[in-house]
Structures are given as structure tokens and as C-alpha cells.
Protein backbone atom coordinates (compact mmCIF):
# COMPACT_ATOMS: atom_id res chain seq x y z
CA UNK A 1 -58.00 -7.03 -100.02
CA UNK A 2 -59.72 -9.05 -97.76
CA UNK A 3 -58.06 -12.17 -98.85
CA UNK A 4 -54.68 -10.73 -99.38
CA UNK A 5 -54.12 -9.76 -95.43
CA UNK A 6 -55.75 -13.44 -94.60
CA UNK A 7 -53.19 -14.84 -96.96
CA UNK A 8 -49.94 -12.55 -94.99
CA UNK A 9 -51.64 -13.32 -91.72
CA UNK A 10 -51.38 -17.53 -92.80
CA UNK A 11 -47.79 -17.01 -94.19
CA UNK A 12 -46.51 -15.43 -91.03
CA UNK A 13 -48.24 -17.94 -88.72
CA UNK A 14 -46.62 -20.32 -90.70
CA UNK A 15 -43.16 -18.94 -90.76
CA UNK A 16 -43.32 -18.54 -87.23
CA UNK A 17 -44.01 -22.55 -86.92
CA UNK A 18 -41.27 -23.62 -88.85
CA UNK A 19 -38.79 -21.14 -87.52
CA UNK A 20 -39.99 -22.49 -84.06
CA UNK A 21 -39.53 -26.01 -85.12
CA UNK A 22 -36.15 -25.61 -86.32
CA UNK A 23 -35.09 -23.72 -82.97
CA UNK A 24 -32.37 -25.11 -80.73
CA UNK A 25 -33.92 -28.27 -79.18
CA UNK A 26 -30.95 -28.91 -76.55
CA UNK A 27 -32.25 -26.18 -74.28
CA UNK A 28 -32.75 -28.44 -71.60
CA UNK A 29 -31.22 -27.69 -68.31
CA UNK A 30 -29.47 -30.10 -66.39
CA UNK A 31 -31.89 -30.55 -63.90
CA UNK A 32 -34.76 -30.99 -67.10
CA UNK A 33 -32.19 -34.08 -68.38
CA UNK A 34 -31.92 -35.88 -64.87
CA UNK A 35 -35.71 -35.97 -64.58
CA UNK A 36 -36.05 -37.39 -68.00
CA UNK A 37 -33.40 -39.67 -67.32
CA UNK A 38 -35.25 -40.93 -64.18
CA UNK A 39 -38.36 -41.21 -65.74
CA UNK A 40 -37.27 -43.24 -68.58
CA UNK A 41 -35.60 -45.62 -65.84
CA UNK A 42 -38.66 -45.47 -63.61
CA UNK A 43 -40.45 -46.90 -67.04
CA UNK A 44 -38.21 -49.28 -67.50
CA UNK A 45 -38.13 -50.49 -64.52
CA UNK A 46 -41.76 -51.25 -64.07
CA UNK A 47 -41.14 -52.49 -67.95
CA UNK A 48 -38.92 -55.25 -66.65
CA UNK A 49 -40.12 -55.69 -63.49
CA UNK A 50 -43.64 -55.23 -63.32
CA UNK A 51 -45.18 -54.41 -60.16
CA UNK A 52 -42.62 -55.29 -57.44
CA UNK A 53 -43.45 -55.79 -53.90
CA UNK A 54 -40.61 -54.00 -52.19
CA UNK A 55 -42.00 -54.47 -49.23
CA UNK A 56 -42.64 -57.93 -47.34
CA UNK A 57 -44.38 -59.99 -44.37
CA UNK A 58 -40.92 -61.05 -42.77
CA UNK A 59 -42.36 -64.71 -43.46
CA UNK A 60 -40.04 -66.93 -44.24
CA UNK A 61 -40.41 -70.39 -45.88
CA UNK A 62 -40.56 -73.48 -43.96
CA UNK A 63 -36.94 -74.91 -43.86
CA UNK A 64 -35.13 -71.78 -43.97
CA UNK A 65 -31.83 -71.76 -41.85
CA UNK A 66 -30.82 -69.46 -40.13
CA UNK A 67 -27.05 -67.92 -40.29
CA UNK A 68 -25.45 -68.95 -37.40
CA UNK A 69 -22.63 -66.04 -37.01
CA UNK A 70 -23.58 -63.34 -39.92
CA UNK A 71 -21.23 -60.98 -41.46
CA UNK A 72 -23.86 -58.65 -40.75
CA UNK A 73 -25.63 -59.37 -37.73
CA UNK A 74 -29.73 -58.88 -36.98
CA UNK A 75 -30.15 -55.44 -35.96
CA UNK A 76 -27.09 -54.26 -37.48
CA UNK A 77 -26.89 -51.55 -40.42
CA UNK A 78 -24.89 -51.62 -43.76
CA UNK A 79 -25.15 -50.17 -47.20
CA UNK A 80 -26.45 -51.56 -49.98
CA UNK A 81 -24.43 -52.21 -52.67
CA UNK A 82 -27.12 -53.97 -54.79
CA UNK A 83 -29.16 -51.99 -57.52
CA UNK A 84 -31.74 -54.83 -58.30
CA UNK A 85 -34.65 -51.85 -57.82
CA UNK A 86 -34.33 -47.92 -58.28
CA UNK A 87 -32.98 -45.73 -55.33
CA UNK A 88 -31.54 -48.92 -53.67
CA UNK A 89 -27.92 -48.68 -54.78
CA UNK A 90 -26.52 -46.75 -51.68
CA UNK A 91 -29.16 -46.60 -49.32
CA UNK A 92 -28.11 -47.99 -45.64
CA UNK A 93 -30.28 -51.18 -44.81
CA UNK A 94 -31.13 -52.39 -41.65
CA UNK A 95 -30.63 -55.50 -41.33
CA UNK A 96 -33.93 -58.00 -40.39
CA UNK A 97 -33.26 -61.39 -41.03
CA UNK A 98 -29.75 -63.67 -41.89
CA UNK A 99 -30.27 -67.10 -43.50
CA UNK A 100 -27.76 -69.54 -45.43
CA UNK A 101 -29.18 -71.05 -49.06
CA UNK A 102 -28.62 -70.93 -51.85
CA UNK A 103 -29.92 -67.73 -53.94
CA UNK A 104 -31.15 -67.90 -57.79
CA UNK A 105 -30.95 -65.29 -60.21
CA UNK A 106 -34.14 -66.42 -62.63
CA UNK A 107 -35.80 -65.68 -65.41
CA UNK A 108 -39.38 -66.55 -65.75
CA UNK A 109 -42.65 -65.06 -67.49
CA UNK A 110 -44.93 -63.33 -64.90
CA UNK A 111 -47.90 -65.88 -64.14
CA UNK A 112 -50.32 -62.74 -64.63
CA UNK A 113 -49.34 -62.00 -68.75
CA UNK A 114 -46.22 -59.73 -68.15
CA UNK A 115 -43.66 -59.19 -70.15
CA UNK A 116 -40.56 -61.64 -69.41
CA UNK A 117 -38.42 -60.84 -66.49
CA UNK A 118 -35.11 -61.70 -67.12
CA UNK A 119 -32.22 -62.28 -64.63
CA UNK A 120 -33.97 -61.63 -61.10
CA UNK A 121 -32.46 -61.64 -58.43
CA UNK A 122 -32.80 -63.42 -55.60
CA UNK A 123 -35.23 -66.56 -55.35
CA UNK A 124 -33.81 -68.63 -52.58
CA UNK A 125 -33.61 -72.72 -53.02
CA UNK A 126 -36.84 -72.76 -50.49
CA UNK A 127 -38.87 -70.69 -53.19
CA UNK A 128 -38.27 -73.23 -55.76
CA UNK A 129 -40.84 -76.24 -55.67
CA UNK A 130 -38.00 -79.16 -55.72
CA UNK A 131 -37.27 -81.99 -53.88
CA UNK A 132 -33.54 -81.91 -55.14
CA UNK A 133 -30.58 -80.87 -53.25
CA UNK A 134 -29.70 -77.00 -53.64
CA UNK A 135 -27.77 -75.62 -55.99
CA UNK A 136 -29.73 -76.51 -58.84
CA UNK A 137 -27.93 -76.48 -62.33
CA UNK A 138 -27.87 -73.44 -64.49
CA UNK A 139 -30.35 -73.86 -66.67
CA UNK A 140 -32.55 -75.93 -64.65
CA UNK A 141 -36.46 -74.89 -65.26
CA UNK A 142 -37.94 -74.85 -61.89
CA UNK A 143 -41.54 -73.45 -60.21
CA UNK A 144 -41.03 -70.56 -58.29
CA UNK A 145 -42.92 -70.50 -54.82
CA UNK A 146 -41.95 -66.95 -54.23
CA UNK A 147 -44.37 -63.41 -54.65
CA UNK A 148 -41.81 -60.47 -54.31
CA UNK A 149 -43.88 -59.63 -57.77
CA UNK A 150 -46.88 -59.88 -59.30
CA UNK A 151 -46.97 -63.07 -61.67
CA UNK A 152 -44.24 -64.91 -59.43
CA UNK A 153 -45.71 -67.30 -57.38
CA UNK A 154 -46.45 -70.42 -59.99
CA UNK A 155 -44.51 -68.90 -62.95
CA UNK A 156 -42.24 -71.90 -64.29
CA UNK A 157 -38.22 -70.16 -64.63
CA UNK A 158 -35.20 -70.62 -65.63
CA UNK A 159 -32.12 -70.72 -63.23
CA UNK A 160 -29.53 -68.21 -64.46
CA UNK A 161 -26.54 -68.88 -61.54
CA UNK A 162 -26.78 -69.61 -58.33
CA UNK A 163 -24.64 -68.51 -55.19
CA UNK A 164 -24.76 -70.24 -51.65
CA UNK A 165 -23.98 -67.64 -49.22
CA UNK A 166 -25.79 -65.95 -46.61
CA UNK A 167 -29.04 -64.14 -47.61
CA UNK A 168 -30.65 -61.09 -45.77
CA UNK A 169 -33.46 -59.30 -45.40
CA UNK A 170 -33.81 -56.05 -45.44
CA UNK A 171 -35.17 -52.42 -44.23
CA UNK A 172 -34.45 -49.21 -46.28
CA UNK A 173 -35.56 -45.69 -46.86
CA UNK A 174 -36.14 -44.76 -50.68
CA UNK A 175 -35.20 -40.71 -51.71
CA UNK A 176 -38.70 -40.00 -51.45
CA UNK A 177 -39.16 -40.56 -47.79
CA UNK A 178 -40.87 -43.78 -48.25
CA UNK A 179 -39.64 -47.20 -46.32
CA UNK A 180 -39.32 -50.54 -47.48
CA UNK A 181 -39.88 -53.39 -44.76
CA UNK A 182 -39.02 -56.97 -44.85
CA UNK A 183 -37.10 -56.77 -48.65
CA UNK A 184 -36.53 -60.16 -49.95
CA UNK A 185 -33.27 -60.50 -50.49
CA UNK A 186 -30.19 -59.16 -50.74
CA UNK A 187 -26.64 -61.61 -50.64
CA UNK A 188 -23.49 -60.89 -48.44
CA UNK A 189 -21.80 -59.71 -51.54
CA UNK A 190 -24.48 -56.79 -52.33
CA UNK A 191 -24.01 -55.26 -48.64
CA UNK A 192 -20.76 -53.52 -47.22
CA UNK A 193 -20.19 -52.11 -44.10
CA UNK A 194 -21.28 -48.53 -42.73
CA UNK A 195 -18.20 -45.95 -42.68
């Protein structure tokens, strides 16, 4: 008798699994979806990127020109149109610095053992250890001198493209309250003016 209820008691438990794990599984709310969505690209973010230093010293390496009349003068504000991290895409900068070089987007294998980062943007011709005369060919392989991430400085990359244009640094809020000082860098073409 004894074994007979223990038996039932098994087979319901049972039924009640399976009939649980066939349930609707798209009872996610909205809200549930865009913090799994932000997750996943907070993962791959640090996946691609590793540990990035938004922040910065506002040193600048030796050689660096300044812009003479910038689109977007020291002091000034715009919005960024550039999405090179999460939670910049949008956010007004203010800017810090103007220079004209010539920016890199790279792709190199982090000095410290991380995975490849493909595409980066922006090393500037005065974080490259070169003698030649910017812009460098795509495809050039070049030393970066740079440490917006961990694993840069030293890592031998790959030029991608290249644009000569005016390069700024920047100050912005992320959602969370939190500022970024001194971000290295951001082109003419990623900012646009304040409405």
C-alpha cells in the first residue's frame, strides 16, 4: 500500500515537471526581453572589447596638432553619433580637446591574451610607432603606442582604413549616472550638433 501511494506521489511529481516544461516559454515581458537584450550586448561587448578604459588622462602624444578652427570648438557640446562603446550612441559630449591626424580603425590581438579585437576605432597616426608619413596603407601592420584598453599598448595591428580629419576628445554621461572624462577619440563625422 505503502509503495503504491509512493509510486502516485512519483507519477504526479513527474507529470507536473513535464507539463511545466512544456508550458509557454515566451512569457517574458517586454521589459524581461530589453534586459536580456542588454545583457547579452554588455557580454559582448566586454567579449570584443575587453576591458576598455573609457575614461582618460587628457595626455596627448608628443606631436599632436592641434585643430586650428574646429567644427566643434573646446568647450563646446554636441551629440555623439558614434556607438564604438554601449550607451554612447546619443549621449551629448563635451567637447575637451580638437586635433588634426589621421585616425585608424585597427585590428590587433590584446598584448595581455585577449581575444582579437577587430575593427577599433580610433588609434591616431601618433599612437602608431612609425617613422612614415600618415596615412599609412590599409593593411599596413603597425605597433600601437596607445592604452584606451587593456592589451593595447605594444600589441602589433593591422590598419583597417584610415580618415584624416579632425579628432576629439571627449566628456559624456553614461544612463547609469556615471561620467566618462578625457575619451579617446571620436572623428568630426561621429559628432553632430546640439538641437
Amino acid at each position: 500500500m505503502k509503495q503504491k501511494k509512493w509510486a502516485t506521489t512519483l507519477g504526479a511529481m513527474l507529470l507536473a515537471t513535464s507539463l511545466a516544461a512544456c508550458g509557454d516559454t515566451n512569457d517574458t515581458t517586454e521589459e524581461d526581453q530589453a534586459i536580456d537584450v542588454t545583457e547579452e550586448q554588455i557580454a559582448e561587448q566586454e567579449d570584443e572589447h575587453g576591458a576598455m578604459d573609457h575614461s582618460g588622462s587628457g595626455e596627448v602624444p608628443a606631436g599632436l596638432e592641434e585643430a586650428t578652427d574646429p567644427t566643434y570648438p573646446i568647450d563646446s557640446t554636441a551629440v555623439l553619433t558614434a556607438d564604438h562603446m554601449l550607451e554612447m550612441e546619443g549621449a551629448e559630449a563635451k567637447i575637451v580637446g580638437a586635433y588634426e591626424t589621421t585616425a585608424y580603425a585597427v585590428t590587433y590581438t590584446p598584448t595581455d591574451g585577449g581575444e582579437p579585437v577587430e575593427d577599433h576605432k580610433w588609434v591616431i597616426h601618433e599612437e602608431i610607432d612609425t617613422s612614415e608619413p600618415a596615412p599609412l596603407a590599409d593593411g599596413t601592420e603597425v605597433m600601437l603606442q596607445a592604452d584606451h584598453m587593456d592589451g593595447m599598448d605594444g600589441a602589433t595591428a593591422t590598419i583597417e582604413s584610415s580618415e584624416e580629419t579632425t579628432v576629439y576628445m571627449v566628456n559624456f554621461m553614461l544612463q547609469d549616472g556615471s561620467e566618462v572624462t578625457n575619451h579617446k577619440w571620436v572623428t568630426e563625422s561621429e559628432l553632430q550638433p546640439k538641437e
